[in-house]
Every structure is written in C-alpha cells, then in structure tokens.
C-alpha cells in the first residue's frame, strides 16, 4: 500500500484485549492493524481475507525467547505456514516443529535450517522419514515402536540420526476433548504408565544408527494452567531417573511440547508464560536434584500462541435473516477457511468494521456460506442490530489453525493472506483461483 497513515487514536471504549497490540480505531467504526485500516485491506484484496500483523508475530517470538532464555523455542509450523512465517521464525531465532514431509520440505525450501527442526507424527510415512534423513532434520520424535527399526534401517551407513521418544504422562489437559494428548486413551505417544515408553527407549538404544537425545511430551492444545505442565515435568523426570538406573542413560533434552492457551474473546484466560517458565524451571531443577540427574535442556513448541493473536479474518456480510428466534448473519467465508468452530465448538468475538452500528448490539449467529448447518463461524456473537448485507466483519485471533486447516469445500477457493506492517500491506499468499482448482483435475 503506498499510503502511509498518520498516528491513530486508540479505540475509545472498544475492548481490544484480544486484538494485536497495534490495533487502533483509525476512524470512527474502523480499525487499523499494523497501521493499515482493515477496510482498505478488504478493498484491496477482496474478502474473505486473512490479515497478519508481522510485528505482533515477531514480538511474540521475542517474548518466548526472553521468557524461556535457556530453552529451545520451536515454532509449531502446523498452526500457520508460509514463506514469510518461516523467515520470521528463523530471524527471531526460533526452531521449528513439523509434522510431515510437506511441512518439512516447504520450510527448508524457504530457507529454514533443517538442523533446527524437529519432525513429529504418530504415523510417519516412508516419504516423511526419507525426507527427514535427506534434508538432515535435527531430531525425529519417535511415536510408535514400529517406526524405530524403520527409521534406523533408512539411516545411511556411517551416519546417526538424533531422536527423541514421545511419552504420554497420563495427564488430562487442554481446551477440548479432541485436542487432549496427554492421556493413554488417544493416538499419540507411548505410555509411561504401561511401560511402552520405557520399552521403546530400550529398542532405540539397541539401534546404533539412532542417537537418543531426550524425551518429548505434548499434553494437548489450548491449555491455560501451568499445573499440568509441572505435573508432566515430574513424571517425565521420573522416567528419566528409571532409565538411568536401567541403562545408565543420561538424557540431555526434555521437550515439553506446546499447547499454550490464548484468549479468543475478551475476558478469557490465556496461559501466563512467565508463570509457566518459572514453575517448569523450578520443578525441573527440583525433580532432577532429587533424582540426582543433571538438568536437561528444556524445549517448548508453541504454535497457536505465536501466530493466533496476530491474525484477523475479514468477511463481507452476504445475508441477514431471522429464523426460529435466531438472527443469522451469513458471510462470504466459513468452514472452508475456519473449521475450528465446527470441530471444537470454538467461540469468537467478531466486530463490525467500516461503520459504527446505529443500533444497540444484539446476539447473533455468524454463519458461513457452505452447505452444512454446522457451518457456524461465531455462535453467540454480539453485533449492532442494524448489521446488513455489504457490511464488513472482522474476526480477531484468526492466525492459527484457520488456513492451515482450510479445505476446498464447495470450490469457494481459499482466501489470501496479507501481512501488515508500519502502515503498509503486502500479499503473502494469493487467493486460490479457479485455475488452481482446475489444474489438479487431470482426467476424464
Ligand atoms: C500441535 C502441536 C504443537 C503446538 O500446539 P499449539 O497448541 O499450537 O501450541 C506442539 N507440539 C506438538 C507435538 C504438536 O502436535
């Protein structure tokens, strides 16, 4: 954008607590992010469009590094991935955590150093493992017994691959049943309680081409309390102590995963990172001292908390109707660009943008344009009663797990991503076109 905007005043009375720090009321009823009015972004790129505040992403990376000064901070790429995001994570000194050959190869092609990357996955394909070895990924996280021999066999002669073993500590935490991964009744990791974790470690140690550097544990997502992390540290260090007794093994790394919760609506809790860092460090020091173990280096893997609050989704209202006592506000996107409400019942706080509503707020259901009754973007949202077709809606906290989970449903085309910074907007990812959709259809 060639226009550079002057200083704006903070939005009077508006609760911008879940918006990027740069959000200001640029003129009555409009909001600017990164110094760019959102109405201008919508005019320039069309809707739906995702807006990413570069300074907010970078600031969140810096906060992690400052809050966990001795730890390795790995950005979980599955939350949101594009070339710019790869560069920002690299420049801010983060590592990266990937879950597939695709994410891995994309990030490396965009210039990310593979040795600072960790590969996860409960079902790694031959291509995942081959790509990890070919590109020289830093560590592979073992998630199943069968993977151990498979990976070892794929490592070239005279070479060794660093690995961690993902353990399940038996701790229930996380914002929704579908994102809890710390208990024995879900598909990820190897249980500490039933001995599978210990057994896997023994098998790894029997493979000369694998070098076990540590244990990994990811409890789930959208966790807002430090307690489960502290409990996890205690159980994982307990396992480390048993492994030292059994094998004389001293592990140098403890990766505590991610899952750090953020607020999606004003008033919701976010995980306190300073409290997390303090509590985890204290517990790690204490548990290791009791067990007579050296303190391993900590790693954390935030995805959502790095990029979620930096993103805003913009939609155009296409229809408003009242049915069965509910006001439905239908927009030009929906579950194809944000499946999270349908998957996990997530709630958002959309705002009318571009004009001040002339009527008091009413409770509405913001729905998408897709052919599913479950295509709800924001249940129980508050919008001015005079909301009408043509209005713009902005949904904050849209940076994580929206576009990375987007689909081609109804051939609507996935939205573009624009970065905003210092009063300028630029396109990072263009809108998916009819050409893109047709290009893959190669038969008759
Ligand atoms: C998804 C995932 C993360 C990131 O989770 P967030 O909730 O985005 O912080 C980190 N580590 C692993 C292993 C994951 O699967």
Coordinates of C-alpha atoms and ligand atoms in Angstrom, one line a residue:
X1 CA 0.0 0.0 0.0
X2 CA 1.6 3.3 -1.0
X3 CA -0.4 5.4 1.5
X4 CA 1.4 5.7 4.9
X5 CA -1.1 6.6 7.6
X6 CA -0.6 9.1 10.3
X7 CA -0.9 8.3 14.0
X8 CA -4.2 7.0 15.0
X9 CA -6.0 7.2 18.4
X10 CA -6.7 4.2 20.5
X11 CA -10.3 3.0 20.0
X12 CA -12.5 4.8 22.5
X13 CA -14.3 2.3 24.7
X14 CA -13.7 -0.6 22.4
X15 CA -12.3 -3.8 24.1
X16 CA -9.3 -4.6 22.0
X17 CA -7.8 -7.0 24.5
X18 CA -7.8 -9.9 22.1
X19 CA -6.6 -7.8 19.1
X20 CA -3.0 -7.3 18.0
X21 CA -1.2 -4.7 20.1
X22 CA -1.1 -2.4 17.1
X23 CA -4.9 -2.3 16.7
X24 CA -6.3 1.2 16.8
X25 CA -9.6 2.9 15.8
X26 CA -8.3 4.6 12.6
X27 CA -11.6 6.5 12.2
X28 CA -15.0 6.0 13.9
X29 CA -16.1 2.4 13.3
X30 CA -12.9 1.3 11.5
X31 CA -9.9 -0.5 13.0
X32 CA -6.4 -0.3 11.7
X33 CA -3.9 -3.2 12.4
X34 CA -0.2 -2.6 11.7
X35 CA -1.2 0.9 10.8
X36 CA -3.4 -0.2 7.9
X37 CA -7.2 0.3 8.1
X38 CA -8.9 -3.1 7.7
X39 CA -11.4 -1.6 5.3
X40 CA -8.5 -0.8 3.0
X41 CA -7.2 -4.4 3.2
X42 CA -10.7 -5.6 2.3
X43 CA -11.0 -3.2 -0.7
X44 CA -7.6 -4.1 -2.0
X45 CA -7.6 -7.9 -1.7
X46 CA -11.3 -8.7 -1.6
X47 CA -13.0 -10.8 1.1
X48 CA -12.6 -13.2 2.8
X49 CA -9.0 -12.2 3.5
X50 CA -6.7 -13.0 6.4
X51 CA -4.5 -10.2 7.8
X52 CA -1.4 -11.0 9.7
X53 CA 0.4 -8.4 11.9
X54 CA 4.1 -9.1 11.3
X55 CA 5.2 -7.0 14.3
X56 CA 2.9 -9.0 16.5
X57 CA 4.3 -12.3 15.3
X58 CA 7.8 -11.2 15.8
X59 CA 7.1 -9.7 19.2
X60 CA 5.5 -13.0 20.3
X61 CA 8.7 -14.9 19.1
X62 CA 10.8 -12.4 21.1
X63 CA 8.6 -12.8 24.2
X64 CA 9.2 -16.6 24.1
X65 CA 12.9 -16.2 23.8
X66 CA 13.1 -13.7 26.6
X67 CA 10.7 -15.8 28.8
X68 CA 12.5 -19.1 28.2
X69 CA 16.1 -17.8 27.9
X70 CA 17.8 -21.2 28.3
X71 CA 15.2 -23.2 26.4
X72 CA 14.9 -24.0 22.8
X73 CA 11.7 -22.5 21.3
X74 CA 10.4 -24.4 18.4
X75 CA 7.5 -22.9 16.4
X76 CA 4.9 -25.5 15.5
X77 CA 4.5 -25.0 11.8
X78 CA 1.1 -26.7 11.6
X79 CA -0.5 -23.6 13.2
X80 CA 0.3 -21.5 10.1
X81 CA 2.9 -21.9 7.4
X82 CA 4.0 -19.7 4.6
X83 CA 7.4 -18.4 3.4
X84 CA 7.2 -15.2 5.3
X85 CA 6.3 -17.1 8.5
X86 CA 9.4 -19.3 8.0
X87 CA 11.6 -16.3 7.6
X88 CA 10.2 -14.6 10.7
X89 CA 10.7 -17.6 12.9
X90 CA 14.2 -18.0 11.5
X91 CA 15.1 -14.4 12.0
X92 CA 13.7 -14.3 15.5
X93 CA 15.9 -17.3 16.5
X94 CA 13.2 -20.0 16.8
X95 CA 13.5 -23.6 15.8
X96 CA 10.6 -25.3 14.0
X97 CA 8.5 -28.3 14.6
X98 CA 6.9 -30.0 11.6
X99 CA 4.6 -33.0 11.2
X100 CA 5.1 -34.1 7.6
X101 CA 7.4 -34.3 4.6
X102 CA 5.4 -31.4 3.2
X103 CA 5.9 -29.0 6.1
X104 CA 9.5 -30.0 6.4
X105 CA 10.3 -29.6 2.7
X106 CA 8.4 -26.3 2.4
X107 CA 10.2 -24.8 5.4
X108 CA 13.6 -26.0 4.2
X109 CA 12.9 -24.7 0.7
X110 CA 12.0 -21.4 2.2
X111 CA 15.5 -21.3 3.8
X112 CA 14.9 -22.7 7.3
X113 CA 18.0 -24.6 8.7
X114 CA 16.9 -28.3 8.9
X115 CA 19.2 -28.9 11.9
X116 CA 16.9 -26.6 13.9
X117 CA 13.9 -28.6 13.1
X118 CA 12.0 -31.5 14.8
X119 CA 9.8 -34.0 13.0
X120 CA 6.7 -35.3 14.7
X121 CA 3.9 -37.6 13.7
X122 CA 2.1 -40.6 15.0
X123 CA 2.1 -42.3 11.6
X124 CA 5.1 -41.2 9.6
X125 CA 5.1 -42.3 6.0
X126 CA 8.2 -43.7 4.2
X127 CA 8.3 -40.3 2.5
X128 CA 8.3 -38.4 5.8
X129 CA 11.3 -40.4 7.1
X130 CA 13.1 -40.3 3.7
X131 CA 12.7 -36.6 3.5
X132 CA 13.8 -36.1 7.1
X133 CA 17.0 -38.0 6.5
X134 CA 17.7 -36.5 3.1
X135 CA 17.3 -32.9 4.3
X136 CA 19.1 -33.6 7.6
X137 CA 16.3 -32.8 10.1
X138 CA 17.7 -32.1 13.6
X139 CA 15.6 -34.7 15.5
X140 CA 12.9 -37.2 14.8
X141 CA 10.4 -37.8 17.5
X142 CA 9.6 -41.5 17.8
X143 CA 5.9 -42.1 18.3
X144 CA 5.4 -45.8 17.8
X145 CA 7.5 -49.0 18.2
X146 CA 7.5 -50.0 14.5
X147 CA 8.9 -46.7 13.5
X148 CA 12.2 -47.4 15.4
X149 CA 13.5 -50.1 13.1
X150 CA 12.1 -48.5 10.0
X151 CA 13.9 -45.2 10.7
X152 CA 17.2 -47.0 11.7
X153 CA 17.1 -49.0 8.5
X154 CA 16.7 -45.8 6.5
X155 CA 19.7 -44.1 8.0
X156 CA 22.7 -44.3 5.7
X157 CA 25.9 -46.2 6.7
X158 CA 28.3 -44.3 8.9
X159 CA 25.5 -41.9 9.9
X160 CA 23.4 -41.4 13.0
X161 CA 20.0 -39.7 13.4
X162 CA 19.2 -37.9 16.6
X163 CA 15.8 -38.9 18.0
X164 CA 13.5 -38.3 21.0
X165 CA 10.8 -40.6 22.3
X166 CA 7.4 -39.1 22.7
X167 CA 5.9 -40.2 26.0
X168 CA 2.4 -40.0 27.4
X169 CA 2.5 -38.9 31.1
X170 CA -1.2 -39.7 31.8
X171 CA -2.3 -36.1 32.4
X172 CA -5.5 -34.7 31.1
X173 CA -5.2 -31.1 29.9
X174 CA -6.4 -29.0 27.0
X175 CA -9.3 -26.9 25.8
X176 CA -11.4 -29.7 24.2
X177 CA -11.5 -33.5 24.2
X178 CA -10.3 -33.6 20.6
X179 CA -7.1 -31.7 21.4
X180 CA -6.0 -33.6 24.6
X181 CA -2.9 -35.7 24.0
X182 CA -1.6 -36.3 27.5
X183 CA -3.7 -39.4 28.4
X184 CA -3.4 -43.0 27.5
X185 CA -6.7 -43.2 25.6
X186 CA -5.6 -41.2 22.5
X187 CA -3.4 -42.0 19.5
X188 CA -0.2 -40.0 20.3
X189 CA 2.9 -41.1 22.1
X190 CA 4.0 -44.1 24.2
X191 CA 2.6 -44.6 27.7
X192 CA 4.8 -44.2 30.7
X193 CA 2.2 -46.0 32.9
X194 CA 2.1 -49.3 31.0
X195 CA 5.8 -49.4 30.2
X196 CA 5.6 -48.8 26.5
X197 CA 7.7 -45.7 26.7
X198 CA 10.5 -47.5 28.6
X199 CA 10.3 -50.4 26.2
X200 CA 10.6 -48.0 23.2
X201 CA 13.7 -46.4 24.7
X202 CA 15.3 -49.8 25.1
X203 CA 14.7 -50.5 21.4
X204 CA 16.1 -47.2 20.4
X205 CA 19.2 -47.9 22.4
X206 CA 19.6 -51.2 20.5
X207 CA 19.9 -49.3 17.2
X208 CA 23.4 -48.0 16.7
X209 CA 22.3 -45.6 14.0
X210 CA 19.9 -43.8 16.3
X211 CA 21.1 -41.4 19.0
X212 CA 18.6 -40.8 21.7
X213 CA 18.9 -37.2 22.9
X214 CA 15.8 -36.9 25.1
X215 CA 12.1 -37.3 25.9
X216 CA 9.2 -35.5 24.4
X217 CA 5.8 -34.8 25.8
X218 CA 2.9 -32.7 24.4
X219 CA -0.1 -32.5 26.6
X220 CA -2.6 -31.0 24.1
X221 CA -3.7 -27.6 23.0
X222 CA -5.3 -24.5 24.4
X223 CA -4.1 -25.2 28.0
X224 CA -4.5 -22.2 30.3
X225 CA -3.0 -23.5 33.6
X226 CA 0.7 -24.2 34.4
X227 CA -0.2 -27.2 36.7
X228 CA -0.4 -29.9 34.0
X229 CA 3.0 -28.9 32.7
X230 CA 4.5 -29.1 36.1
X231 CA 3.0 -32.5 36.7
X232 CA 4.3 -33.6 33.3
X233 CA 7.8 -32.5 34.2
X234 CA 7.7 -34.6 37.4
X235 CA 6.5 -37.7 35.5
X236 CA 9.0 -37.4 32.7
X237 CA 11.9 -36.8 35.0
X238 CA 10.7 -39.8 37.0
X239 CA 11.0 -41.8 33.8
X240 CA 14.5 -40.3 33.1
X241 CA 15.6 -41.5 36.6
X242 CA 14.4 -45.0 35.9
X243 CA 16.2 -45.0 32.5
X244 CA 19.4 -44.0 34.3
X245 CA 19.0 -46.9 36.7
X246 CA 18.2 -49.4 33.9
X247 CA 20.6 -48.3 31.3
X248 CA 23.0 -45.8 32.9
X249 CA 21.5 -43.4 30.4
X250 CA 21.6 -39.6 31.0
X251 CA 19.4 -37.7 28.6
X252 CA 20.2 -34.1 27.7
X253 CA 16.8 -32.8 26.4
X254 CA 13.3 -32.6 27.7
X255 CA 10.8 -31.3 25.1
X256 CA 7.6 -30.2 26.8
X257 CA 5.6 -29.6 23.6
X258 CA 3.3 -26.7 23.1
X259 CA -0.4 -26.1 23.7
X260 CA -0.1 -22.7 25.4
X261 CA -3.6 -21.3 25.6
X262 CA -4.7 -17.9 24.2
X263 CA -7.9 -15.8 24.7
X264 CA -10.2 -15.8 21.8
X265 CA -12.8 -13.5 23.3
X266 CA -12.3 -10.6 25.8
X267 CA -12.2 -11.9 29.4
X268 CA -11.0 -15.4 28.5
X269 CA -7.9 -16.7 30.2
X270 CA -4.6 -17.2 28.4
X271 CA -1.6 -19.2 29.7
X272 CA 0.7 -17.0 31.7
X273 CA 4.1 -17.7 30.0
X274 CA 6.2 -16.1 32.8
X275 CA 4.5 -18.3 35.4
X276 CA 4.9 -21.3 33.1
X277 CA 8.6 -20.7 32.7
X278 CA 9.2 -20.1 36.4
X279 CA 7.2 -23.1 37.5
X280 CA 8.6 -25.5 34.9
X281 CA 12.2 -24.4 35.6
X282 CA 11.7 -24.8 39.4
X283 CA 10.1 -28.2 39.1
X284 CA 12.8 -29.4 36.6
X285 CA 15.5 -28.3 39.0
X286 CA 13.8 -29.8 42.0
X287 CA 12.9 -33.1 40.4
X288 CA 16.4 -33.5 38.8
X289 CA 18.1 -32.7 42.1
X290 CA 16.0 -35.3 44.0
X291 CA 16.8 -37.9 41.3
X292 CA 20.5 -36.9 41.2
X293 CA 20.2 -36.1 37.5
X294 CA 21.7 -33.2 35.6
X295 CA 19.1 -30.7 34.4
X296 CA 18.2 -31.4 30.8
X297 CA 17.8 -28.6 28.3
X298 CA 14.2 -27.6 28.0
X299 CA 12.4 -27.2 24.7
X300 CA 8.9 -25.7 24.1
X301 CA 6.8 -25.9 21.0
X302 CA 4.3 -23.1 20.8
X303 CA 2.2 -22.7 17.6
X304 CA -1.1 -21.1 18.4
X305 CA 0.4 -18.6 21.0
X306 CA 2.9 -17.3 18.4
X307 CA 0.6 -16.7 15.5
X308 CA -3.0 -16.9 16.6
X309 CA -3.5 -13.5 18.1
X310 CA -1.6 -11.8 15.2
X311 CA -4.2 -12.8 12.6
X312 CA -7.6 -11.2 11.7
X313 CA -10.1 -12.7 9.3
X314 CA -12.2 -10.2 7.3
X315 CA -15.5 -11.2 5.8
X316 CA -18.3 -9.5 3.9
X317 CA -21.9 -10.0 5.1
X318 CA -24.0 -11.5 2.3
X319 CA -27.3 -12.1 4.0
X320 CA -29.1 -11.5 7.3
X321 CA -32.1 -13.4 8.3
X322 CA -34.2 -14.2 11.4
X323 CA -35.3 -17.8 11.9
X324 CA -36.7 -19.5 15.0
X325 CA -35.7 -16.6 17.2
X326 CA -32.1 -16.5 16.0
X327 CA -30.5 -13.8 13.9
X328 CA -28.3 -15.4 11.3
X329 CA -25.6 -13.2 9.8
X330 CA -24.1 -15.1 6.8
X331 CA -20.7 -14.1 5.4
X332 CA -18.6 -15.0 2.3
X333 CA -16.4 -17.5 4.0
X334 CA -17.0 -20.2 6.6
X335 CA -15.9 -23.7 7.5
X336 CA -13.6 -23.9 4.4
X337 CA -11.3 -21.2 5.8
X338 CA -12.1 -21.9 9.5
X339 CA -13.3 -25.3 10.5
X340 CA -12.5 -24.8 14.2
X341 CA -15.9 -23.9 15.5
X342 CA -17.4 -27.0 13.7
X343 CA -14.5 -29.2 15.0
X344 CA -14.2 -28.0 18.6
X345 CA -17.0 -25.6 19.3
X346 CA -14.6 -22.6 19.5
X347 CA -16.2 -19.2 20.1
X348 CA -15.1 -15.9 18.5
X349 CA -16.0 -12.2 19.0
X350 CA -16.4 -10.7 15.5
X351 CA -16.7 -6.9 15.1
X352 CA -18.5 -4.7 12.6
X353 CA -15.8 -2.8 10.7
X354 CA -16.1 0.3 8.4
X355 CA -19.0 2.0 10.1
X356 CA -20.4 2.5 13.6
X357 CA -23.6 0.5 14.1
X358 CA -26.6 2.7 14.5
X359 CA -28.4 0.3 16.8
X360 CA -27.7 -1.4 20.1
X361 CA -25.9 -4.8 20.0
X362 CA -27.9 -7.9 19.6
X363 CA -27.0 -11.6 19.9
X364 CA -26.5 -13.2 16.5
X365 CA -25.0 -16.3 15.0
X366 CA -22.5 -15.6 12.3
X367 CA -22.6 -18.4 9.8
X368 CA -20.6 -19.3 6.7
X369 CA -21.8 -19.8 3.1
X370 CA -21.2 -23.6 3.0
X371 CA -23.8 -26.3 2.5
X372 CA -23.7 -27.6 6.2
X373 CA -26.0 -26.5 9.0
X374 CA -22.9 -26.8 11.2
X375 CA -21.1 -24.1 9.2
X376 CA -21.1 -21.6 12.1
X377 CA -18.3 -19.1 12.4
X378 CA -19.3 -17.4 15.7
X379 CA -22.2 -18.5 17.9
X380 CA -23.5 -16.1 20.5
X381 CA -21.7 -13.1 18.9
X382 CA -22.8 -9.5 19.6
X383 CA -23.3 -7.2 16.6
X384 CA -25.2 -4.0 16.1
X385 CA -28.9 -4.8 15.4
X386 CA -28.7 -3.0 12.1
X387 CA -26.0 -5.3 10.7
X388 CA -26.8 -5.7 7.0
X389 CA -25.5 -7.2 3.7
X390 CA -22.4 -5.4 2.5
X391 CA -21.1 -4.8 6.0
X392 CA -17.6 -6.0 6.8
X393 CA -16.9 -8.2 9.8
X394 CA -13.5 -8.8 11.4
X395 CA -12.7 -11.9 13.5
X396 CA -9.7 -11.4 15.7
X397 CA -7.4 -14.3 16.9
X398 CA -7.6 -15.9 13.4
X399 CA -3.9 -16.5 12.9
X400 CA -3.6 -20.2 13.9
X401 CA -5.3 -23.3 12.6
X402 CA -7.6 -21.5 10.2
X403 CA -5.8 -21.5 6.9
X404 CA -3.7 -24.5 7.8
X405 CA -6.9 -26.5 8.2
X406 CA -8.7 -24.9 5.3
X407 CA -10.3 -27.0 2.6
X408 CA -11.6 -26.9 -0.9
X409 CA -15.2 -27.5 0.1
X410 CA -17.8 -26.1 -2.3
X411 CA -14.8 -24.9 -4.5
X412 CA -15.1 -21.4 -2.9
X413 CA -11.3 -21.0 -3.1
X414 CA -9.0 -20.5 -0.1
X415 CA -8.6 -16.8 1.0
X416 CA -5.4 -14.8 0.5
X417 CA -3.1 -13.7 3.4
X418 CA -1.9 -10.1 3.6
X419 CA 0.8 -9.0 6.0
X420 CA 0.5 -5.6 7.6
X421 CA 3.4 -3.6 9.0
X422 CA 4.3 0.1 9.5
X423 CA 1.2 1.3 7.6
X424 CA 1.7 -0.9 4.6
X425 CA 0.0 -4.1 3.5
X426 CA 1.5 -6.7 1.2
X427 CA 0.3 -10.0 -0.1
X428 CA 1.9 -13.2 1.3
X429 CA -0.4 -15.8 -0.2
X430 CA -2.8 -15.1 -3.0
X431 CA -6.4 -16.2 -3.2
X432 CA -6.9 -19.7 -4.6
X433 CA -8.2 -19.3 -8.2
X434 CA -10.4 -21.4 -10.5
X435 CA -7.2 -22.1 -12.4
X436 CA -5.7 -23.6 -9.2
X437 CA -8.7 -25.8 -8.6
X438 CA -8.9 -27.0 -12.3
X439 CA -5.1 -27.7 -12.5
X440 CA -5.3 -30.8 -10.3
X441 CA -8.2 -32.3 -12.2
X442 CA -6.3 -34.1 -14.9
X443 CA -8.6 -36.9 -16.1
X444 CA -11.9 -37.6 -17.8
Ligands
LIG1 C1 0.2 -29.1 17.7 C2 1.5 -29.4 18.4 C3 2.2 -28.3 19.0 C4 1.6 -26.9 19.0 O1 0.4 -26.8 19.7 P1 -0.2 -25.3 20.0 O2 -1.5 -25.6 20.7 O3 -0.4 -24.7 18.7 O4 0.8 -24.6 20.8 C5 3.4 -28.5 19.6 N1 3.9 -29.8 19.6 C6 3.3 -30.8 19.1 C7 3.9 -32.2 19.1 C8 2.0 -30.7 18.4 O5 1.4 -31.7 17.9

